[in-house]
PDB file of C-alpha atoms in Angstrom:
ATOM      1  CA  GLY A   1      -7.618  -8.488  -9.059  1.00 54.00           C
ATOM      2  CA  SER A   2      -5.064  -9.465  -6.438  1.00 57.00           C
ATOM      3  CA  GLY A   3      -5.548  -6.533  -4.089  1.00 60.00           C
ATOM      4  CA  MET A   4      -2.131  -5.375  -4.522  1.00 63.00           C
ATOM      5  CA  SER A   5      -0.437  -2.610  -6.885  1.00 66.00           C
ATOM      6  CA  ARG A   6       2.369  -3.838  -9.310  1.00 68.00           C
ATOM      7  CA  LEU A   7       4.467  -1.701 -11.632  1.00 70.00           C
ATOM      8  CA  VAL A   8       4.129  -2.518 -15.410  1.00 77.00           C
ATOM      9  CA  THR A   9       5.346  -0.873 -18.518  1.00 84.00           C
ATOM     10  CA  GLU A  10       2.516  -0.325 -21.106  1.00 87.00           C
ATOM     11  CA  ARG A  11       2.232   1.474 -24.412  1.00 91.00           C
ATOM     12  CA  ALA A  12       1.114   5.067 -24.435  1.00 93.00           C
ATOM     13  CA  THR A  13      -2.488   5.785 -25.648  1.00 95.00           C
ATOM     14  CA  ARG A  14      -3.116   8.147 -28.540  1.00 94.00           C
ATOM     15  CA  ALA A  15      -4.267  10.837 -26.149  1.00 94.00           C
ATOM     16  CA  GLU A  16      -1.442  10.434 -24.096  1.00 93.00           C
ATOM     17  CA  ALA A  17       1.136  10.589 -27.168  1.00 93.00           C
ATOM     18  CA  THR A  18      -0.635  13.669 -28.390  1.00 91.00           C
ATOM     19  CA  GLN A  19      -0.245  15.557 -25.313  1.00 91.00           C
ATOM     20  CA  ARG A  20       3.465  14.775 -24.744  1.00 89.00           C
ATOM     21  CA  ALA A  21       3.828  16.023 -28.284  1.00 89.00           C
ATOM     22  CA  GLY A  22       2.535  19.252 -27.297  1.00 88.00           C
ATOM     23  CA  ARG A  23       5.424  19.551 -25.127  1.00 87.00           C
ATOM     24  CA  ALA A  24       7.691  20.001 -27.826  1.00 85.00           C
ATOM     25  CA  GLY A  25       6.159  23.371 -28.735  1.00 84.00           C
ATOM     26  CA  ARG A  26       5.302  24.506 -25.352  1.00 86.00           C
ATOM     27  CA  VAL A  27       7.635  27.591 -25.056  1.00 89.00           C
ATOM     28  CA  ALA A  28       9.052  27.951 -28.837  1.00 90.00           C
ATOM     29  CA  PRO A  29       8.662  25.958 -31.952  1.00 89.00           C
ATOM     30  CA  GLY A  30       9.720  22.550 -31.684  1.00 88.00           C
ATOM     31  CA  MET A  31       9.599  19.035 -33.239  1.00 90.00           C
ATOM     32  CA  CYS A  32       8.495  15.625 -31.709  1.00 90.00           C
ATOM     33  CA  PHE A  33       9.979  12.259 -32.936  1.00 91.00           C
ATOM     34  CA  ARG A  34       7.743   9.119 -32.219  1.00 91.00           C
ATOM     35  CA  LEU A  35       9.767   5.846 -32.071  1.00 92.00           C
ATOM     36  CA  TRP A  36       7.112   3.714 -33.512  1.00 93.00           C
ATOM     37  CA  THR A  37       5.540   3.399 -36.886  1.00 94.00           C
ATOM     38  CA  ARG A  38       2.317   4.811 -38.349  1.00 90.00           C
ATOM     39  CA  GLY A  39       0.394   1.561 -38.266  1.00 92.00           C
ATOM     40  CA  GLN A  40       1.765   1.064 -34.607  1.00 94.00           C
ATOM     41  CA  ASP A  41       0.110   4.334 -33.899  1.00 91.00           C
ATOM     42  CA  GLY A  42      -3.154   3.389 -35.222  1.00 90.00           C
ATOM     43  CA  ALA A  43      -3.086   0.283 -33.120  1.00 93.00           C
ATOM     44  CA  LEU A  44      -2.708   2.387 -29.783  1.00 95.00           C
ATOM     45  CA  ALA A  45      -5.527   2.537 -27.313  1.00 95.00           C
ATOM     46  CA  ALA A  46      -7.496   5.710 -27.708  1.00 95.00           C
ATOM     47  CA  PHE A  47      -7.387   7.018 -24.075  1.00 95.00           C
ATOM     48  CA  PRO A  48      -5.961   5.539 -20.689  1.00 93.00           C
ATOM     49  CA  PRO A  49      -8.522   3.794 -18.247  1.00 91.00           C
ATOM     50  CA  PRO A  50     -10.078   6.180 -15.485  1.00 92.00           C
ATOM     51  CA  GLU A  51      -8.242   6.121 -12.444  1.00 90.00           C
ATOM     52  CA  ILE A  52     -11.093   4.842 -10.746  1.00 92.00           C
ATOM     53  CA  ALA A  53     -11.122   1.556 -12.627  1.00 90.00           C
ATOM     54  CA  THR A  54      -7.488   0.947 -11.467  1.00 87.00           C
ATOM     55  CA  ALA A  55      -7.032   2.793  -8.133  1.00 88.00           C
ATOM     56  CA  ASP A  56      -7.191   1.476  -4.557  1.00 91.00           C
ATOM     57  CA  LEU A  57     -10.614   2.085  -3.561  1.00 94.00           C
ATOM     58  CA  ALA A  58     -10.547   1.906   0.236  1.00 95.00           C
ATOM     59  CA  PRO A  59     -10.231   5.547   0.584  1.00 95.00           C
ATOM     60  CA  LEU A  60     -13.070   5.956  -1.617  1.00 95.00           C
ATOM     61  CA  ALA A  61     -14.958   3.648   0.121  1.00 95.00           C
ATOM     62  CA  LEU A  62     -14.110   5.155   3.587  1.00 96.00           C
ATOM     63  CA  ASP A  63     -15.314   8.734   2.475  1.00 96.00           C
ATOM     64  CA  LEU A  64     -18.865   6.817   0.814  1.00 95.00           C
ATOM     65  CA  ALA A  65     -19.315   5.568   4.498  1.00 95.00           C
ATOM     66  CA  VAL A  66     -18.866   8.873   6.073  1.00 95.00           C
ATOM     67  CA  TRP A  67     -21.296  10.519   3.448  1.00 93.00           C
ATOM     68  CA  GLY A  68     -23.599   7.638   4.227  1.00 90.00           C
ATOM     69  CA  GLY A  69     -24.474   6.881   0.660  1.00 80.00           C
ATOM     70  CA  ASP A  70     -23.368   6.048  -2.887  1.00 80.00           C
ATOM     71  CA  PRO A  71     -23.297   9.119  -5.343  1.00 85.00           C
ATOM     72  CA  ALA A  72     -23.934   9.024  -9.031  1.00 87.00           C
ATOM     73  CA  PHE A  73     -20.670   8.173 -10.669  1.00 90.00           C
ATOM     74  CA  LEU A  74     -19.704   9.590 -14.063  1.00 90.00           C
ATOM     75  CA  THR A  75     -17.673   6.318 -14.271  1.00 92.00           C
ATOM     76  CA  PRO A  76     -18.745   3.922 -11.678  1.00 92.00           C
ATOM     77  CA  PRO A  77     -16.089   1.932  -9.771  1.00 93.00           C
ATOM     78  CA  PRO A  78     -15.504  -1.886 -10.443  1.00 92.00           C
ATOM     79  CA  GLU A  79     -18.112  -3.419  -8.279  1.00 93.00           C
ATOM     80  CA  ALA A  80     -15.626  -6.379  -7.261  1.00 91.00           C
ATOM     81  CA  ALA A  81     -12.945  -3.730  -6.405  1.00 91.00           C
ATOM     82  CA  LEU A  82     -15.148  -1.638  -4.172  1.00 93.00           C
ATOM     83  CA  THR A  83     -16.833  -4.624  -2.601  1.00 93.00           C
ATOM     84  CA  GLU A  84     -13.005  -5.737  -1.537  1.00 92.00           C
ATOM     85  CA  ALA A  85     -12.538  -2.390  -0.126  1.00 94.00           C
ATOM     86  CA  ARG A  86     -15.588  -2.406   1.977  1.00 94.00           C
ATOM     87  CA  ALA A  87     -14.578  -5.725   3.093  1.00 93.00           C
ATOM     88  CA  LEU A  88     -11.276  -4.229   3.975  1.00 94.00           C
ATOM     89  CA  LEU A  89     -12.824  -1.496   6.043  1.00 96.00           C
ATOM     90  CA  ALA A  90     -14.780  -3.975   8.000  1.00 95.00           C
ATOM     91  CA  GLY A  91     -11.991  -5.773   9.205  1.00 93.00           C
ATOM     92  CA  LEU A  92     -10.347  -2.638  10.226  1.00 95.00           C
ATOM     93  CA  GLY A  93     -13.253  -1.772  12.428  1.00 95.00           C
ATOM     94  CA  ALA A  94     -14.129   1.342  10.208  1.00 97.00           C
ATOM     95  CA  VAL A  95     -17.673   0.196   9.255  1.00 96.00           C
ATOM     96  CA  GLU A  96     -20.172  -2.395  11.041  1.00 94.00           C
ATOM     97  CA  GLU A  97     -23.184  -3.604   8.892  1.00 90.00           C
ATOM     98  CA  GLY A  98     -22.197  -0.869   6.243  1.00 86.00           C
ATOM     99  CA  ARG A  99     -22.293   1.786   8.706  1.00 93.00           C
ATOM    100  CA  ILE A 100     -19.447   3.891   9.634  1.00 96.00           C
ATOM    101  CA  THR A 101     -18.319   3.511  13.083  1.00 97.00           C
ATOM    102  CA  GLU A 102     -16.686   6.056  15.683  1.00 97.00           C
ATOM    103  CA  HIS A 103     -13.304   4.450  14.769  1.00 97.00           C
ATOM    104  CA  GLY A 104     -13.974   4.718  11.206  1.00 97.00           C
ATOM    105  CA  ARG A 105     -14.751   8.806  11.555  1.00 97.00           C
ATOM    106  CA  ALA A 106     -11.425   9.091  13.297  1.00 97.00           C
ATOM    107  CA  MET A 107      -9.812   7.352  10.683  1.00 97.00           C
ATOM    108  CA  ALA A 108     -11.085   9.302   7.904  1.00 97.00           C
ATOM    109  CA  ALA A 109     -10.182  12.362  10.024  1.00 96.00           C
ATOM    110  CA  LEU A 110      -6.343  11.300   9.482  1.00 96.00           C
ATOM    111  CA  PRO A 111      -4.442  12.304   6.037  1.00 93.00           C
ATOM    112  CA  VAL A 112      -3.513   8.748   5.473  1.00 95.00           C
ATOM    113  CA  HIS A 113      -4.541   5.619   3.804  1.00 95.00           C
ATOM    114  CA  PRO A 114      -7.265   3.830   5.945  1.00 96.00           C
ATOM    115  CA  ARG A 115      -4.646   0.905   6.738  1.00 96.00           C
ATOM    116  CA  LEU A 116      -2.273   3.349   8.135  1.00 96.00           C
ATOM    117  CA  ALA A 117      -4.937   5.713   9.974  1.00 97.00           C
ATOM    118  CA  HIS A 118      -6.056   2.351  11.603  1.00 97.00           C
ATOM    119  CA  MET A 119      -2.535   1.683  12.650  1.00 97.00           C
ATOM    120  CA  LEU A 120      -2.035   5.065  13.967  1.00 97.00           C
ATOM    121  CA  LEU A 121      -5.357   5.185  16.165  1.00 97.00           C
ATOM    122  CA  THR A 122      -4.508   1.642  17.529  1.00 96.00           C
ATOM    123  CA  ALA A 123      -0.560   1.771  18.021  1.00 96.00           C
ATOM    124  CA  GLY A 124      -0.349   5.344  18.797  1.00 96.00           C
ATOM    125  CA  SER A 125       2.140   8.147  18.030  1.00 96.00           C
ATOM    126  CA  GLY A 126       5.104   5.613  18.128  1.00 96.00           C
ATOM    127  CA  ALA A 127       3.691   4.367  14.985  1.00 97.00           C
ATOM    128  CA  ALA A 128       4.086   7.860  13.012  1.00 97.00           C
ATOM    129  CA  PRO A 129       7.729   7.060  11.753  1.00 96.00           C
ATOM    130  CA  LEU A 130       6.375   3.806  10.149  1.00 95.00           C
ATOM    131  CA  ALA A 131       3.195   5.671   8.426  1.00 95.00           C
ATOM    132  CA  ALA A 132       5.641   8.526   7.347  1.00 95.00           C
ATOM    133  CA  ILE A 133       8.119   5.920   5.867  1.00 94.00           C
ATOM    134  CA  LEU A 134       4.976   4.106   3.862  1.00 92.00           C
ATOM    135  CA  GLU A 135       3.558   7.371   2.819  1.00 89.00           C
ATOM    136  CA  ALA A 136       6.977   8.976   1.584  1.00 85.00           C
ATOM    137  CA  ARG A 137       7.125  10.195  -1.942  1.00 67.00           C
ATOM    138  CA  ALA A 138      10.891   9.878  -1.934  1.00 63.00           C
ATOM    139  CA  PRO A 139      11.256   6.220  -0.490  1.00 70.00           C
ATOM    140  CA  VAL A 140      13.660   5.832   2.583  1.00 75.00           C
ATOM    141  CA  ARG A 141      16.057   3.396   1.110  1.00 76.00           C
ATOM    142  CA  GLY A 142      17.406   0.324   2.891  1.00 73.00           C
ATOM    143  CA  ASP A 143      19.617  -2.703   1.762  1.00 74.00           C
ATOM    144  CA  GLY A 144      16.826  -5.172   2.249  1.00 87.00           C
ATOM    145  CA  ALA A 145      13.339  -5.705   2.613  1.00 92.00           C
ATOM    146  CA  ASP A 146      13.357  -5.035   6.658  1.00 94.00           C
ATOM    147  CA  ILE A 147      11.654  -1.735   7.330  1.00 94.00           C
ATOM    148  CA  ALA A 148      13.365  -1.951  10.447  1.00 93.00           C
ATOM    149  CA  ASP A 149      16.308  -0.524   8.382  1.00 93.00           C
ATOM    150  CA  ARG A 150      14.392   2.402   6.991  1.00 93.00           C
ATOM    151  CA  LEU A 151      13.475   3.209  10.583  1.00 94.00           C
ATOM    152  CA  ARG A 152      17.195   3.285  11.887  1.00 93.00           C
ATOM    153  CA  ALA A 153      18.079   5.353   8.811  1.00 92.00           C
ATOM    154  CA  LEU A 154      15.094   7.832  10.035  1.00 93.00           C
ATOM    155  CA  ARG A 155      16.642   7.910  13.450  1.00 92.00           C
ATOM    156  CA  GLY A 156      19.823   8.878  11.953  1.00 92.00           C
ATOM    157  CA  ARG A 157      21.145  12.590  10.678  1.00 90.00           C
ATOM    158  CA  ASP A 158      20.755  12.148   6.877  1.00 91.00           C
ATOM    159  CA  PRO A 159      19.282  15.662   5.914  1.00 92.00           C
ATOM    160  CA  ALA A 160      17.645  13.993   2.609  1.00 91.00           C
ATOM    161  CA  LEU A 161      15.184  12.540   4.967  1.00 92.00           C
ATOM    162  CA  ASP A 162      13.841  15.711   6.963  1.00 94.00           C
ATOM    163  CA  PRO A 163      10.702  15.668   4.948  1.00 93.00           C
ATOM    164  CA  VAL A 164       9.827  12.110   6.067  1.00 94.00           C
ATOM    165  CA  ARG A 165      10.701  13.052   9.650  1.00 95.00           C
ATOM    166  CA  THR A 166       8.486  16.233   9.503  1.00 95.00           C
ATOM    167  CA  GLU A 167       5.654  14.222   8.273  1.00 95.00           C
ATOM    168  CA  ALA A 168       6.117  11.599  11.321  1.00 96.00           C
ATOM    169  CA  ARG A 169       6.077  14.528  13.677  1.00 96.00           C
ATOM    170  CA  ARG A 170       2.781  16.130  11.696  1.00 96.00           C
ATOM    171  CA  LEU A 171       1.404  12.644  12.183  1.00 96.00           C
ATOM    172  CA  ALA A 172       1.856  12.024  15.527  1.00 96.00           C
ATOM    173  CA  ARG A 173       0.055  15.112  16.606  1.00 94.00           C
ATOM    174  CA  GLY A 174      -2.950  14.458  18.844  1.00 92.00           C
ATOM    175  CA  LEU A 175      -2.322  10.801  19.128  1.00 95.00           C
ATOM    176  CA  PRO A 176      -1.985   8.898  22.429  1.00 92.00           C
ATOM    177  CA  ASP A 177       1.395   8.109  23.629  1.00 93.00           C
ATOM    178  CA  ARG A 178       1.160   4.088  23.897  1.00 92.00           C
ATOM    179  CA  GLY A 179       4.868   3.367  24.270  1.00 90.00           C
ATOM    180  CA  ALA A 180       7.430   1.840  22.009  1.00 89.00           C
ATOM    181  CA  VAL A 181       5.872   0.154  18.985  1.00 92.00           C
ATOM    182  CA  ASP A 182       7.130  -3.017  17.399  1.00 95.00           C
ATOM    183  CA  PRO A 183       7.275  -2.691  13.609  1.00 96.00           C
ATOM    184  CA  GLY A 184       5.683  -6.327  12.861  1.00 97.00           C
ATOM    185  CA  SER A 185       2.967  -5.556  15.444  1.00 97.00           C
ATOM    186  CA  ALA A 186       2.183  -2.472  14.004  1.00 97.00           C
ATOM    187  CA  LEU A 187       2.036  -3.296  10.315  1.00 97.00           C
ATOM    188  CA  ALA A 188      -0.060  -6.150  11.019  1.00 97.00           C
ATOM    189  CA  LEU A 189      -2.519  -3.996  12.375  1.00 97.00           C
ATOM    190  CA  ALA A 190      -2.505  -2.171   8.959  1.00 96.00           C
ATOM    191  CA  TYR A 191      -2.008  -5.180   6.903  1.00 95.00           C
ATOM    192  CA  PRO A 192      -3.937  -8.008   8.522  1.00 94.00           C
ATOM    193  CA  ASP A 193      -4.406  -9.636   4.890  1.00 92.00           C
ATOM    194  CA  ARG A 194      -0.404  -9.650   4.359  1.00 93.00           C
ATOM    195  CA  ILE A 195       0.593 -11.586   7.403  1.00 96.00           C
ATOM    196  CA  ALA A 196       2.968 -14.316   5.770  1.00 96.00           C
ATOM    197  CA  MET A 197       3.744 -17.763   7.130  1.00 96.00           C
ATOM    198  CA  ARG A 198       6.757 -19.416   5.410  1.00 96.00           C
ATOM    199  CA  ARG A 199       6.184 -22.598   3.560  1.00 96.00           C
ATOM    200  CA  PRO A 200       8.042 -25.707   4.062  1.00 95.00           C
ATOM    201  CA  GLY A 201      11.357 -25.958   1.728  1.00 93.00           C
ATOM    202  CA  ASP A 202      14.665 -24.352   1.204  1.00 92.00           C
ATOM    203  CA  GLU A 203      13.035 -21.415  -0.915  1.00 93.00           C
ATOM    204  CA  PRO A 204      11.722 -18.271   0.885  1.00 95.00           C
ATOM    205  CA  ARG A 205       8.241 -18.701  -0.107  1.00 96.00           C
ATOM    206  CA  TYR A 206       5.345 -17.579   1.917  1.00 97.00           C
ATOM    207  CA  LEU A 207       1.580 -17.866   2.308  1.00 95.00           C
ATOM    208  CA  LEU A 208      -0.081 -14.820   3.011  1.00 94.00           C
ATOM    209  CA  SER A 209      -3.471 -14.501   5.339  1.00 92.00           C
ATOM    210  CA  GLY A 210      -5.203 -13.356   2.523  1.00 87.00           C
ATOM    211  CA  GLY A 211      -4.817 -16.245   0.393  1.00 88.00           C
ATOM    212  CA  ARG A 212      -2.067 -15.049  -1.844  1.00 89.00           C
ATOM    213  CA  GLY A 213       1.654 -16.623  -2.170  1.00 93.00           C
ATOM    214  CA  ALA A 214       4.560 -14.310  -2.074  1.00 94.00           C
ATOM    215  CA  VAL A 215       8.179 -14.917  -2.457  1.00 95.00           C
ATOM    216  CA  MET A 216      11.144 -13.055  -0.960  1.00 94.00           C
ATOM    217  CA  HIS A 217      14.722 -12.736  -2.329  1.00 93.00           C
ATOM    218  CA  ALA A 218      16.745 -15.851  -0.982  1.00 93.00           C
ATOM    219  CA  ALA A 219      19.751 -13.532   0.062  1.00 94.00           C
ATOM    220  CA  ASP A 220      17.477 -11.236   1.761  1.00 94.00           C
ATOM    221  CA  PRO A 221      18.085 -11.266   6.140  1.00 93.00           C
ATOM    222  CA  LEU A 222      14.254 -11.547   6.396  1.00 95.00           C
ATOM    223  CA  ALA A 223      14.219 -14.751   4.369  1.00 94.00           C
ATOM    224  CA  GLY A 224      14.559 -16.966   7.114  1.00 92.00           C
ATOM    225  CA  GLN A 225      11.697 -15.563   9.289  1.00 96.00           C
ATOM    226  CA  PRO A 226       8.743 -17.821   9.999  1.00 97.00           C
ATOM    227  CA  PHE A 227       6.392 -15.069  10.223  1.00 97.00           C
ATOM    228  CA  LEU A 228       6.472 -11.843   8.388  1.00 97.00           C
ATOM    229  CA  VAL A 229       4.049  -8.913   7.575  1.00 97.00           C
ATOM    230  CA  ALA A 230       4.392  -7.740   3.873  1.00 95.00           C
ATOM    231  CA  ALA A 231       3.809  -3.712   3.679  1.00 92.00           C
ATOM    232  CA  ASP A 232       4.561  -3.593  -0.054  1.00 89.00           C
ATOM    233  CA  LEU A 233       4.618  -6.139  -2.907  1.00 88.00           C
ATOM    234  CA  ASP A 234       4.507  -6.443  -6.584  1.00 82.00           C
ATOM    235  CA  GLY A 235       1.381  -8.324  -7.366  1.00 70.00           C
ATOM    236  CA  GLY A 236       2.280  -9.582 -10.618  1.00 67.00           C
ATOM    237  CA  GLY A 237       2.813 -13.134 -11.413  1.00 68.00           C
ATOM    238  CA  ARG A 238       1.823 -16.351  -9.604  1.00 80.00           C
ATOM    239  CA  ASP A 239       3.449 -15.431  -6.325  1.00 88.00           C
ATOM    240  CA  ALA A 240       3.848 -11.753  -5.231  1.00 89.00           C
ATOM    241  CA  ARG A 241       7.196 -10.501  -4.615  1.00 91.00           C
ATOM    242  CA  ILE A 242       7.900  -9.037  -1.116  1.00 93.00           C
ATOM    243  CA  ARG A 243       9.346  -5.586  -1.364  1.00 90.00           C
ATOM    244  CA  LEU A 244       9.294  -4.141   2.205  1.00 92.00           C
ATOM    245  CA  ALA A 245       8.373  -6.370   5.213  1.00 95.00           C
ATOM    246  CA  ALA A 246       8.820  -6.712   8.965  1.00 96.00           C
ATOM    247  CA  ALA A 247       9.181  -9.781  11.340  1.00 97.00           C
ATOM    248  CA  ILE A 248       6.424 -10.697  13.677  1.00 97.00           C
ATOM    249  CA  THR A 249       6.119 -13.577  16.079  1.00 97.00           C
ATOM    250  CA  GLU A 250       3.692 -16.140  16.237  1.00 95.00           C
ATOM    251  CA  ASP A 251       2.821 -15.208  19.827  1.00 96.00           C
ATOM    252  CA  ASP A 252       2.454 -11.445  18.578  1.00 96.00           C
ATOM    253  CA  ILE A 253       0.128 -12.717  16.083  1.00 96.00           C
ATOM    254  CA  ARG A 254      -2.242 -14.764  18.131  1.00 95.00           C
ATOM    255  CA  ASP A 255      -2.346 -11.712  20.682  1.00 95.00           C
ATOM    256  CA  LEU A 256      -3.614  -9.391  17.926  1.00 94.00           C
ATOM    257  CA  PHE A 257      -5.898 -11.596  16.170  1.00 93.00           C
ATOM    258  CA  ALA A 258      -6.904 -14.260  18.536  1.00 91.00           C
ATOM    259  CA  ASP A 259     -10.631 -13.716  17.576  1.00 89.00           C
ATOM    260  CA  ARG A 260      -9.932 -14.356  13.851  1.00 88.00           C
ATOM    261  CA  ILE A 261      -7.563 -17.181  13.684  1.00 86.00           C
ATOM    262  CA  LYS A 262      -9.061 -20.468  12.413  1.00 83.00           C
ATOM    263  CA  ILE A 263      -7.935 -23.883  12.538  1.00 79.00           C
ATOM    264  CA  VAL A 264      -8.461 -25.688   9.391  1.00 74.00           C
TER     265      VAL A 264
END
């Protein structure tokens, strides 16, 4: 509903509990203890929701645009979420009037989320380390929310980050070399709806270009920045919490999005 992902703790469904119980006897006789009552067990939902009902639909929407039509779904995707995904693709230049563009076909050929594909094609091979960090299954850690800390770590010698470096080299193949990449400007290409302007006041509260509010930990070094691009947020609550971001200047925002800025 917010266009963002969030991490929540929920009760297992009966189907999931049954599947997990089977693990107790997987290779030998075993025993499963369930830490809830029989009454609570009966109140559990029967099955988890299908992934299409909760997933980010931008990759699906891009595939559908390439194919040129909507298939018959066993479980149709939520109409509002699919409409939002298609609006994102239009904003990234992947579709025009519902039809796939050449840029969109090039995006679909890259093995990353459409947001990151647009960033790579526009910013060039210099943005590959950024994309690799954002796609990494084992996150590159940093002391705060600034993605620049992750980029510095990636340029170091920690062997634990070798898989991320390998992925960055793989993503860079075939992309044009457009020189050094500013992290904030590159992230703005991927997340134009998450450019954040600091609100007045002492608290580091931000207004995202997509309309949502966001907040950052007051002790974070980025908390004083007037403009940010939020790459990762927890979408729960009234204001999303910024977990990963990069600073960007107002001039860079105007250079990138001059034709989309409105004065209200």
